[in-house]
Short mmCIF file of N, CA and C in Angstrom, two decimals:
data_model
loop_
_atom_site.label_atom_id
_atom_site.label_comp_id
_atom_site.label_asym_id
_atom_site.label_seq_id
_atom_site.Cartn_x
_atom_site.Cartn_y
_atom_site.Cartn_z
N THR A 168 97.59 113.53 112.17
CA THR A 168 97.66 112.47 113.15
C THR A 168 98.92 112.61 114.00
N ALA A 169 100.06 112.90 113.37
CA ALA A 169 101.30 113.06 114.13
C ALA A 169 101.18 114.21 115.13
N ASP A 170 100.43 115.24 114.75
CA ASP A 170 100.26 116.38 115.67
C ASP A 170 99.52 115.96 116.94
N LEU A 171 98.60 115.00 116.83
CA LEU A 171 97.87 114.52 118.00
C LEU A 171 98.80 113.82 119.00
N LEU A 172 99.90 113.30 118.50
CA LEU A 172 100.84 112.53 119.33
C LEU A 172 102.06 113.34 119.74
N ARG A 173 102.05 114.62 119.46
CA ARG A 173 103.23 115.48 119.68
C ARG A 173 103.80 115.36 121.10
N GLU A 174 102.94 115.43 122.11
CA GLU A 174 103.43 115.38 123.49
C GLU A 174 104.09 114.04 123.81
N ARG A 175 103.50 112.95 123.35
CA ARG A 175 104.09 111.63 123.59
C ARG A 175 105.44 111.50 122.89
N LEU A 176 105.52 112.03 121.68
CA LEU A 176 106.77 111.98 120.93
C LEU A 176 107.86 112.78 121.65
N GLN A 177 107.51 113.98 122.09
CA GLN A 177 108.48 114.84 122.77
C GLN A 177 108.94 114.22 124.08
N ALA A 178 108.00 113.63 124.83
CA ALA A 178 108.35 113.00 126.11
C ALA A 178 109.34 111.86 125.93
N ARG A 179 109.26 111.17 124.82
CA ARG A 179 110.16 110.05 124.55
C ARG A 179 111.42 110.48 123.79
N GLY A 180 111.48 111.71 123.34
CA GLY A 180 112.63 112.16 122.58
C GLY A 180 112.68 111.59 121.18
N VAL A 181 111.50 111.29 120.63
CA VAL A 181 111.41 110.73 119.28
C VAL A 181 111.07 111.86 118.31
N VAL A 182 111.80 111.91 117.20
CA VAL A 182 111.64 112.96 116.20
C VAL A 182 110.86 112.40 115.01
N ILE A 183 109.95 113.22 114.49
CA ILE A 183 109.21 112.88 113.28
C ILE A 183 109.84 113.62 112.11
N GLU A 184 110.14 112.89 111.07
CA GLU A 184 110.63 113.49 109.82
C GLU A 184 109.52 113.32 108.79
N ARG A 185 109.09 114.42 108.21
CA ARG A 185 108.02 114.38 107.22
C ARG A 185 108.59 114.56 105.82
N GLN A 186 108.19 113.68 104.92
CA GLN A 186 108.55 113.78 103.50
C GLN A 186 107.24 113.84 102.73
N LEU A 187 106.74 115.05 102.54
CA LEU A 187 105.41 115.25 102.01
C LEU A 187 105.46 115.98 100.67
N PRO A 188 104.52 115.67 99.77
CA PRO A 188 104.46 116.41 98.51
C PRO A 188 103.93 117.82 98.75
N GLU A 189 104.19 118.71 97.80
CA GLU A 189 103.72 120.09 97.95
C GLU A 189 102.20 120.16 98.02
N ALA A 190 101.54 119.42 97.14
CA ALA A 190 100.07 119.41 97.12
C ALA A 190 99.59 118.14 97.80
N ALA A 191 98.62 118.28 98.68
CA ALA A 191 98.09 117.12 99.39
C ALA A 191 97.37 116.20 98.40
N PRO A 192 97.74 114.91 98.35
CA PRO A 192 97.06 113.99 97.45
C PRO A 192 95.65 113.69 97.96
N VAL A 193 94.78 113.27 97.05
CA VAL A 193 93.38 113.04 97.37
C VAL A 193 93.06 111.55 97.28
N VAL A 194 92.37 111.06 98.30
CA VAL A 194 91.82 109.69 98.28
C VAL A 194 90.38 109.78 98.76
N SER A 195 89.58 108.80 98.39
CA SER A 195 88.21 108.73 98.87
C SER A 195 88.16 107.83 100.08
N GLY A 196 87.32 108.16 101.05
CA GLY A 196 87.18 107.27 102.19
C GLY A 196 86.77 108.00 103.44
N SER A 197 86.72 107.24 104.50
CA SER A 197 86.35 107.76 105.80
C SER A 197 87.57 108.37 106.48
N GLU A 198 87.52 109.66 106.70
CA GLU A 198 88.64 110.35 107.34
C GLU A 198 88.92 109.75 108.72
N GLY A 199 87.86 109.47 109.48
CA GLY A 199 88.03 108.91 110.82
C GLY A 199 88.68 107.54 110.81
N GLU A 200 88.26 106.68 109.88
CA GLU A 200 88.85 105.34 109.80
C GLU A 200 90.31 105.40 109.36
N LEU A 201 90.59 106.25 108.38
CA LEU A 201 91.98 106.36 107.92
C LEU A 201 92.86 106.98 109.02
N GLN A 202 92.32 107.92 109.77
CA GLN A 202 93.08 108.48 110.88
C GLN A 202 93.36 107.39 111.92
N GLN A 203 92.41 106.49 112.14
CA GLN A 203 92.62 105.37 113.07
C GLN A 203 93.78 104.50 112.61
N VAL A 204 93.86 104.23 111.32
CA VAL A 204 94.96 103.42 110.78
C VAL A 204 96.29 104.11 111.03
N PHE A 205 96.39 105.37 110.65
CA PHE A 205 97.67 106.06 110.75
C PHE A 205 98.06 106.33 112.20
N THR A 206 97.09 106.56 113.05
CA THR A 206 97.38 106.70 114.48
C THR A 206 97.95 105.40 115.02
N ASN A 207 97.35 104.27 114.66
CA ASN A 207 97.84 102.97 115.10
C ASN A 207 99.27 102.73 114.61
N LEU A 208 99.52 103.02 113.35
CA LEU A 208 100.87 102.80 112.81
C LEU A 208 101.89 103.70 113.50
N LEU A 209 101.52 104.94 113.77
CA LEU A 209 102.43 105.85 114.46
C LEU A 209 102.67 105.43 115.91
N LEU A 210 101.62 104.98 116.59
CA LEU A 210 101.80 104.51 117.97
C LEU A 210 102.70 103.28 118.01
N ASN A 211 102.53 102.37 117.05
CA ASN A 211 103.41 101.20 116.99
C ASN A 211 104.86 101.63 116.75
N ALA A 212 105.05 102.58 115.84
CA ALA A 212 106.40 103.07 115.57
C ALA A 212 106.99 103.74 116.81
N LEU A 213 106.18 104.50 117.52
CA LEU A 213 106.63 105.16 118.74
C LEU A 213 107.02 104.12 119.79
N ASP A 214 106.20 103.08 119.95
CA ASP A 214 106.52 102.02 120.91
C ASP A 214 107.83 101.32 120.56
N ALA A 215 108.11 101.18 119.28
CA ALA A 215 109.31 100.47 118.84
C ALA A 215 110.57 101.34 118.85
N ALA A 216 110.39 102.65 118.67
CA ALA A 216 111.53 103.56 118.55
C ALA A 216 112.28 103.68 119.88
N PRO A 217 113.60 103.80 119.80
CA PRO A 217 114.37 103.99 121.03
C PRO A 217 114.09 105.38 121.62
N GLU A 218 114.15 105.44 122.95
CA GLU A 218 114.03 106.75 123.60
C GLU A 218 115.30 107.53 123.31
N GLN A 219 115.16 108.84 123.18
CA GLN A 219 116.29 109.72 122.90
C GLN A 219 117.08 109.18 121.71
N GLY A 220 116.72 109.64 120.55
CA GLY A 220 117.38 109.20 119.33
C GLY A 220 116.44 108.43 118.42
N GLY A 221 115.22 108.24 118.89
CA GLY A 221 114.23 107.57 118.04
C GLY A 221 113.83 108.48 116.90
N ARG A 222 113.55 107.85 115.76
CA ARG A 222 113.17 108.62 114.57
C ARG A 222 112.06 107.88 113.85
N ILE A 223 111.03 108.62 113.46
CA ILE A 223 109.94 108.08 112.66
C ILE A 223 109.84 108.94 111.40
N VAL A 224 109.83 108.28 110.25
CA VAL A 224 109.69 108.97 108.98
C VAL A 224 108.28 108.73 108.46
N ILE A 225 107.60 109.82 108.11
CA ILE A 225 106.31 109.75 107.44
C ILE A 225 106.53 110.27 106.02
N ALA A 226 106.38 109.41 105.04
CA ALA A 226 106.60 109.80 103.64
C ALA A 226 105.33 109.54 102.85
N ILE A 227 104.95 110.51 102.04
CA ILE A 227 103.75 110.38 101.21
C ILE A 227 104.15 110.67 99.77
N ASP A 228 103.77 109.75 98.88
CA ASP A 228 103.98 109.93 97.45
C ASP A 228 102.63 109.97 96.77
N ALA A 229 102.52 110.82 95.77
CA ALA A 229 101.24 110.99 95.10
C ALA A 229 100.82 109.76 94.31
N GLU A 230 101.74 108.93 93.88
CA GLU A 230 101.41 107.70 93.16
C GLU A 230 102.36 106.61 93.59
N PRO A 231 101.88 105.37 93.67
CA PRO A 231 102.80 104.27 93.95
C PRO A 231 103.87 104.21 92.87
N ALA A 232 105.08 103.91 93.30
CA ALA A 232 106.22 103.92 92.37
C ALA A 232 106.37 102.58 91.66
N ARG A 233 105.38 102.23 90.84
CA ARG A 233 105.44 100.99 90.06
C ARG A 233 104.90 101.27 88.67
N PRO A 234 105.56 100.75 87.64
CA PRO A 234 105.05 100.94 86.28
C PRO A 234 103.64 100.35 86.16
N GLY A 235 102.75 101.07 85.52
CA GLY A 235 101.40 100.60 85.29
C GLY A 235 100.53 100.56 86.53
N ALA A 236 100.96 101.21 87.60
CA ALA A 236 100.22 101.18 88.86
C ALA A 236 98.95 102.02 88.76
N THR A 237 97.96 101.64 89.55
CA THR A 237 96.73 102.43 89.66
C THR A 237 97.09 103.74 90.35
N PRO A 238 96.68 104.88 89.79
CA PRO A 238 96.98 106.15 90.46
C PRO A 238 96.41 106.17 91.87
N GLY A 239 97.18 106.70 92.76
CA GLY A 239 96.75 106.77 94.15
C GLY A 239 97.80 107.40 95.01
N VAL A 240 97.82 106.98 96.27
CA VAL A 240 98.73 107.55 97.26
C VAL A 240 99.43 106.42 97.99
N GLN A 241 100.71 106.60 98.20
CA GLN A 241 101.48 105.65 99.00
C GLN A 241 101.98 106.40 100.23
N VAL A 242 101.69 105.83 101.42
CA VAL A 242 102.14 106.40 102.68
C VAL A 242 103.06 105.39 103.33
N ARG A 243 104.26 105.85 103.72
CA ARG A 243 105.21 104.99 104.40
C ARG A 243 105.47 105.55 105.79
N ILE A 244 105.40 104.67 106.78
CA ILE A 244 105.74 105.05 108.15
C ILE A 244 106.86 104.11 108.57
N GLU A 245 108.01 104.71 108.85
CA GLU A 245 109.23 103.94 109.10
C GLU A 245 109.85 104.40 110.41
N ASP A 246 110.36 103.44 111.19
CA ASP A 246 111.03 103.80 112.44
C ASP A 246 112.42 103.17 112.48
N ASN A 247 113.23 103.64 113.40
CA ASN A 247 114.57 103.09 113.58
C ASN A 247 114.63 102.25 114.86
N GLY A 248 113.50 101.59 115.15
CA GLY A 248 113.38 100.86 116.41
C GLY A 248 113.72 99.40 116.34
N SER A 249 112.98 98.63 117.13
CA SER A 249 113.31 97.24 117.38
C SER A 249 113.10 96.30 116.20
N GLY A 250 112.40 96.73 115.16
CA GLY A 250 112.20 95.90 113.99
C GLY A 250 111.30 94.70 114.27
N ILE A 251 111.10 93.89 113.26
CA ILE A 251 110.28 92.69 113.38
C ILE A 251 111.07 91.54 112.79
N GLU A 252 111.24 90.51 113.59
CA GLU A 252 112.00 89.35 113.12
C GLU A 252 111.22 88.63 112.03
N ALA A 253 111.95 87.99 111.11
CA ALA A 253 111.37 87.36 109.92
C ALA A 253 110.21 86.42 110.26
N GLN A 254 110.33 85.64 111.33
CA GLN A 254 109.27 84.68 111.65
C GLN A 254 107.98 85.35 112.09
N HIS A 255 108.02 86.63 112.43
CA HIS A 255 106.82 87.34 112.85
C HIS A 255 106.18 88.14 111.72
N LEU A 256 106.91 88.41 110.65
CA LEU A 256 106.41 89.29 109.59
C LEU A 256 105.07 88.85 109.02
N ALA A 257 104.92 87.58 108.70
CA ALA A 257 103.69 87.09 108.06
C ALA A 257 102.52 87.07 109.02
N LYS A 258 102.76 87.21 110.32
CA LYS A 258 101.69 87.08 111.31
C LYS A 258 101.18 88.41 111.86
N VAL A 259 101.87 89.50 111.62
CA VAL A 259 101.53 90.74 112.32
C VAL A 259 100.14 91.28 112.01
N PHE A 260 99.55 90.88 110.89
CA PHE A 260 98.21 91.35 110.55
C PHE A 260 97.12 90.39 111.02
N GLU A 261 97.49 89.29 111.66
CA GLU A 261 96.50 88.33 112.16
C GLU A 261 95.87 88.87 113.45
N PRO A 262 94.53 88.71 113.60
CA PRO A 262 93.89 89.16 114.84
C PRO A 262 94.50 88.47 116.06
N PHE A 263 94.72 89.25 117.11
CA PHE A 263 95.22 88.82 118.41
C PHE A 263 96.70 88.41 118.41
N TYR A 264 97.39 88.61 117.30
CA TYR A 264 98.82 88.33 117.28
C TYR A 264 99.54 89.59 117.73
N THR A 265 100.38 89.48 118.75
CA THR A 265 101.12 90.64 119.22
C THR A 265 102.53 90.25 119.61
N THR A 266 103.43 91.16 119.42
CA THR A 266 104.80 91.00 119.91
C THR A 266 104.98 91.86 121.16
N LYS A 267 103.88 92.51 121.61
CA LYS A 267 103.94 93.41 122.76
C LYS A 267 103.25 92.80 123.98
N THR A 268 103.33 91.50 124.15
CA THR A 268 102.73 90.84 125.30
C THR A 268 103.30 91.45 126.58
N GLY A 269 102.42 91.79 127.49
CA GLY A 269 102.85 92.39 128.75
C GLY A 269 103.11 93.88 128.65
N LYS A 270 102.98 94.45 127.45
CA LYS A 270 103.23 95.88 127.25
C LYS A 270 101.97 96.59 126.76
N GLY A 271 100.82 95.93 126.90
CA GLY A 271 99.57 96.57 126.52
C GLY A 271 99.08 96.24 125.13
N GLY A 272 99.79 95.42 124.38
CA GLY A 272 99.35 95.08 123.03
C GLY A 272 98.25 94.04 123.05
N THR A 273 97.19 94.28 122.25
CA THR A 273 96.09 93.32 122.16
C THR A 273 96.17 92.47 120.90
N GLY A 274 96.96 92.91 119.94
CA GLY A 274 97.04 92.19 118.68
C GLY A 274 95.90 92.51 117.74
N LEU A 275 95.18 93.58 118.00
CA LEU A 275 94.07 93.93 117.12
C LEU A 275 94.36 95.13 116.22
N GLY A 276 95.28 95.98 116.60
CA GLY A 276 95.53 97.21 115.85
C GLY A 276 95.84 97.00 114.39
N LEU A 277 96.79 96.12 114.08
CA LEU A 277 97.17 95.92 112.69
C LEU A 277 96.12 95.13 111.91
N ALA A 278 95.43 94.21 112.58
CA ALA A 278 94.36 93.47 111.92
C ALA A 278 93.23 94.42 111.51
N ILE A 279 92.86 95.31 112.43
CA ILE A 279 91.82 96.29 112.13
C ILE A 279 92.31 97.26 111.06
N SER A 280 93.55 97.68 111.15
CA SER A 280 94.10 98.60 110.15
C SER A 280 94.06 97.98 108.76
N ARG A 281 94.46 96.72 108.65
CA ARG A 281 94.42 96.07 107.33
C ARG A 281 92.99 96.00 106.81
N SER A 282 92.05 95.66 107.68
CA SER A 282 90.65 95.58 107.27
C SER A 282 90.16 96.94 106.74
N ILE A 283 90.48 98.00 107.45
CA ILE A 283 90.06 99.34 107.02
C ILE A 283 90.68 99.68 105.68
N ILE A 284 91.97 99.44 105.53
CA ILE A 284 92.64 99.77 104.26
C ILE A 284 92.03 98.97 103.12
N GLU A 285 91.78 97.69 103.32
CA GLU A 285 91.19 96.87 102.27
C GLU A 285 89.76 97.32 101.94
N GLN A 286 89.00 97.76 102.96
CA GLN A 286 87.66 98.30 102.71
C GLN A 286 87.71 99.58 101.88
N HIS A 287 88.83 100.26 101.93
CA HIS A 287 89.03 101.47 101.13
C HIS A 287 89.64 101.15 99.77
N GLY A 288 89.74 99.87 99.42
CA GLY A 288 90.29 99.47 98.13
C GLY A 288 91.80 99.53 98.08
N GLY A 289 92.45 99.59 99.24
CA GLY A 289 93.90 99.73 99.29
C GLY A 289 94.61 98.48 99.77
N ARG A 290 95.90 98.65 100.03
CA ARG A 290 96.76 97.56 100.49
C ARG A 290 97.67 98.10 101.58
N ILE A 291 98.11 97.18 102.44
CA ILE A 291 99.09 97.52 103.47
C ILE A 291 100.09 96.38 103.54
N ARG A 292 101.34 96.72 103.75
CA ARG A 292 102.37 95.69 103.92
C ARG A 292 103.41 96.18 104.92
N VAL A 293 104.17 95.23 105.43
CA VAL A 293 105.23 95.54 106.39
C VAL A 293 106.54 95.07 105.81
N GLU A 294 107.59 95.83 106.09
CA GLU A 294 108.95 95.46 105.69
C GLU A 294 109.87 95.66 106.89
N SER A 295 110.71 94.68 107.14
CA SER A 295 111.69 94.80 108.20
C SER A 295 112.86 93.89 107.88
N SER A 296 114.05 94.37 108.15
CA SER A 296 115.26 93.56 107.91
C SER A 296 115.60 92.70 109.11
N GLY A 297 114.84 92.84 110.19
CA GLY A 297 115.07 91.99 111.35
C GLY A 297 115.15 92.77 112.64
N LYS A 298 115.43 92.06 113.70
CA LYS A 298 115.48 92.63 115.04
C LYS A 298 116.47 93.79 115.12
N ASP A 299 116.02 94.87 115.73
CA ASP A 299 116.81 96.08 115.96
C ASP A 299 117.22 96.81 114.69
N LEU A 300 116.53 96.54 113.58
CA LEU A 300 116.86 97.20 112.31
C LEU A 300 115.72 98.06 111.78
N GLY A 301 114.77 98.38 112.64
CA GLY A 301 113.67 99.25 112.23
C GLY A 301 112.63 98.51 111.43
N CYS A 302 111.61 99.26 111.07
CA CYS A 302 110.45 98.68 110.41
C CYS A 302 109.80 99.73 109.51
N ARG A 303 109.17 99.27 108.45
CA ARG A 303 108.45 100.17 107.54
C ARG A 303 107.10 99.56 107.22
N PHE A 304 106.04 100.35 107.42
CA PHE A 304 104.71 99.97 106.97
C PHE A 304 104.38 100.82 105.76
N VAL A 305 103.87 100.18 104.72
CA VAL A 305 103.53 100.87 103.48
C VAL A 305 102.03 100.69 103.24
N VAL A 306 101.34 101.82 103.13
CA VAL A 306 99.91 101.82 102.85
C VAL A 306 99.73 102.43 101.46
N GLU A 307 99.01 101.71 100.62
CA GLU A 307 98.68 102.22 99.29
C GLU A 307 97.18 102.37 99.20
N LEU A 308 96.76 103.57 98.87
CA LEU A 308 95.34 103.86 98.72
C LEU A 308 95.09 104.37 97.30
N PRO A 309 94.05 103.85 96.66
CA PRO A 309 93.77 104.30 95.30
C PRO A 309 93.21 105.72 95.30
N GLY A 310 93.35 106.37 94.17
CA GLY A 310 92.74 107.69 94.02
C GLY A 310 91.23 107.56 93.97
N PRO A 311 90.52 108.68 93.99
CA PRO A 311 89.06 108.64 93.99
C PRO A 311 88.52 107.80 92.83
N GLY A 312 87.59 106.89 93.15
CA GLY A 312 86.94 106.07 92.13
C GLY A 312 87.78 104.92 91.62
N LYS A 313 88.92 104.63 92.22
CA LYS A 313 89.81 103.56 91.78
C LYS A 313 89.88 102.48 92.84
N ALA A 314 90.46 101.32 92.47
CA ALA A 314 90.70 100.24 93.43
C ALA A 314 91.90 99.45 92.96
N PHE A 315 92.67 98.94 93.89
CA PHE A 315 93.80 98.08 93.59
C PHE A 315 93.34 96.64 93.54
N ALA A 316 94.12 95.79 92.90
CA ALA A 316 93.85 94.35 92.94
C ALA A 316 94.09 93.86 94.37
N ALA A 317 93.35 92.85 94.79
CA ALA A 317 93.51 92.29 96.14
C ALA A 317 94.92 91.74 96.30
N PRO A 318 95.54 91.97 97.48
CA PRO A 318 96.90 91.49 97.70
C PRO A 318 96.92 89.99 97.98
N SER A 319 98.01 89.36 97.60
CA SER A 319 98.21 87.97 97.99
C SER A 319 98.89 87.97 99.35
N PRO A 320 98.85 86.85 100.11
CA PRO A 320 99.49 86.83 101.43
C PRO A 320 100.96 87.22 101.39
N SER A 321 101.66 86.86 100.33
CA SER A 321 103.08 87.20 100.26
C SER A 321 103.31 88.68 100.03
N ASP A 322 102.26 89.41 99.61
CA ASP A 322 102.40 90.85 99.40
C ASP A 322 102.32 91.65 100.68
N THR A 323 101.88 91.05 101.79
CA THR A 323 101.67 91.83 103.01
C THR A 323 102.85 91.84 103.95
N ALA A 324 103.81 90.93 103.79
CA ALA A 324 104.97 90.89 104.67
C ALA A 324 106.19 90.48 103.88
N ARG A 325 107.26 91.22 104.06
CA ARG A 325 108.49 90.85 103.36
C ARG A 325 109.69 91.52 103.98
N GLU A 326 110.83 90.91 103.70
CA GLU A 326 112.08 91.53 104.08
C GLU A 326 112.52 92.36 102.89
N PRO A 327 113.01 93.59 103.10
CA PRO A 327 113.41 94.44 101.99
C PRO A 327 114.54 93.78 101.18
N ALA A 328 114.50 94.06 99.89
CA ALA A 328 115.55 93.51 99.01
C ALA A 328 116.84 94.26 99.17
#
């Protein structure tokens, strides 16, 4: 997905840092739908990242880093951009909610992304320490034939500890 956005990233002077495991982890699902999710998350990170000096980190772990967790894959997309203020964190996954008014945002990308991830038995959450402090989206997808427990509303948005 990042390769599809290479020209846009280069034009803005934004660098992608990849933290990937040696072996590609396996999940079950629709490749096209999952690509839609990750493209949306990367475009949001690109929109938020500063020009010349912007950085987006794509990190993939073969299993969520929690004791007793369902085996699967955790994907983190993090930027050093404008961040999300605390009062907006709980709303970013609501349909038609956007912080990009006047900049082309419809407020549907994250709502659709959450729906796709949940249809795949996964979870998505956002973390941000506030305005101008960057943002991290964490997607957890179960391994083949597995499913995570449904997230509670407090699990989808939080300020990092």
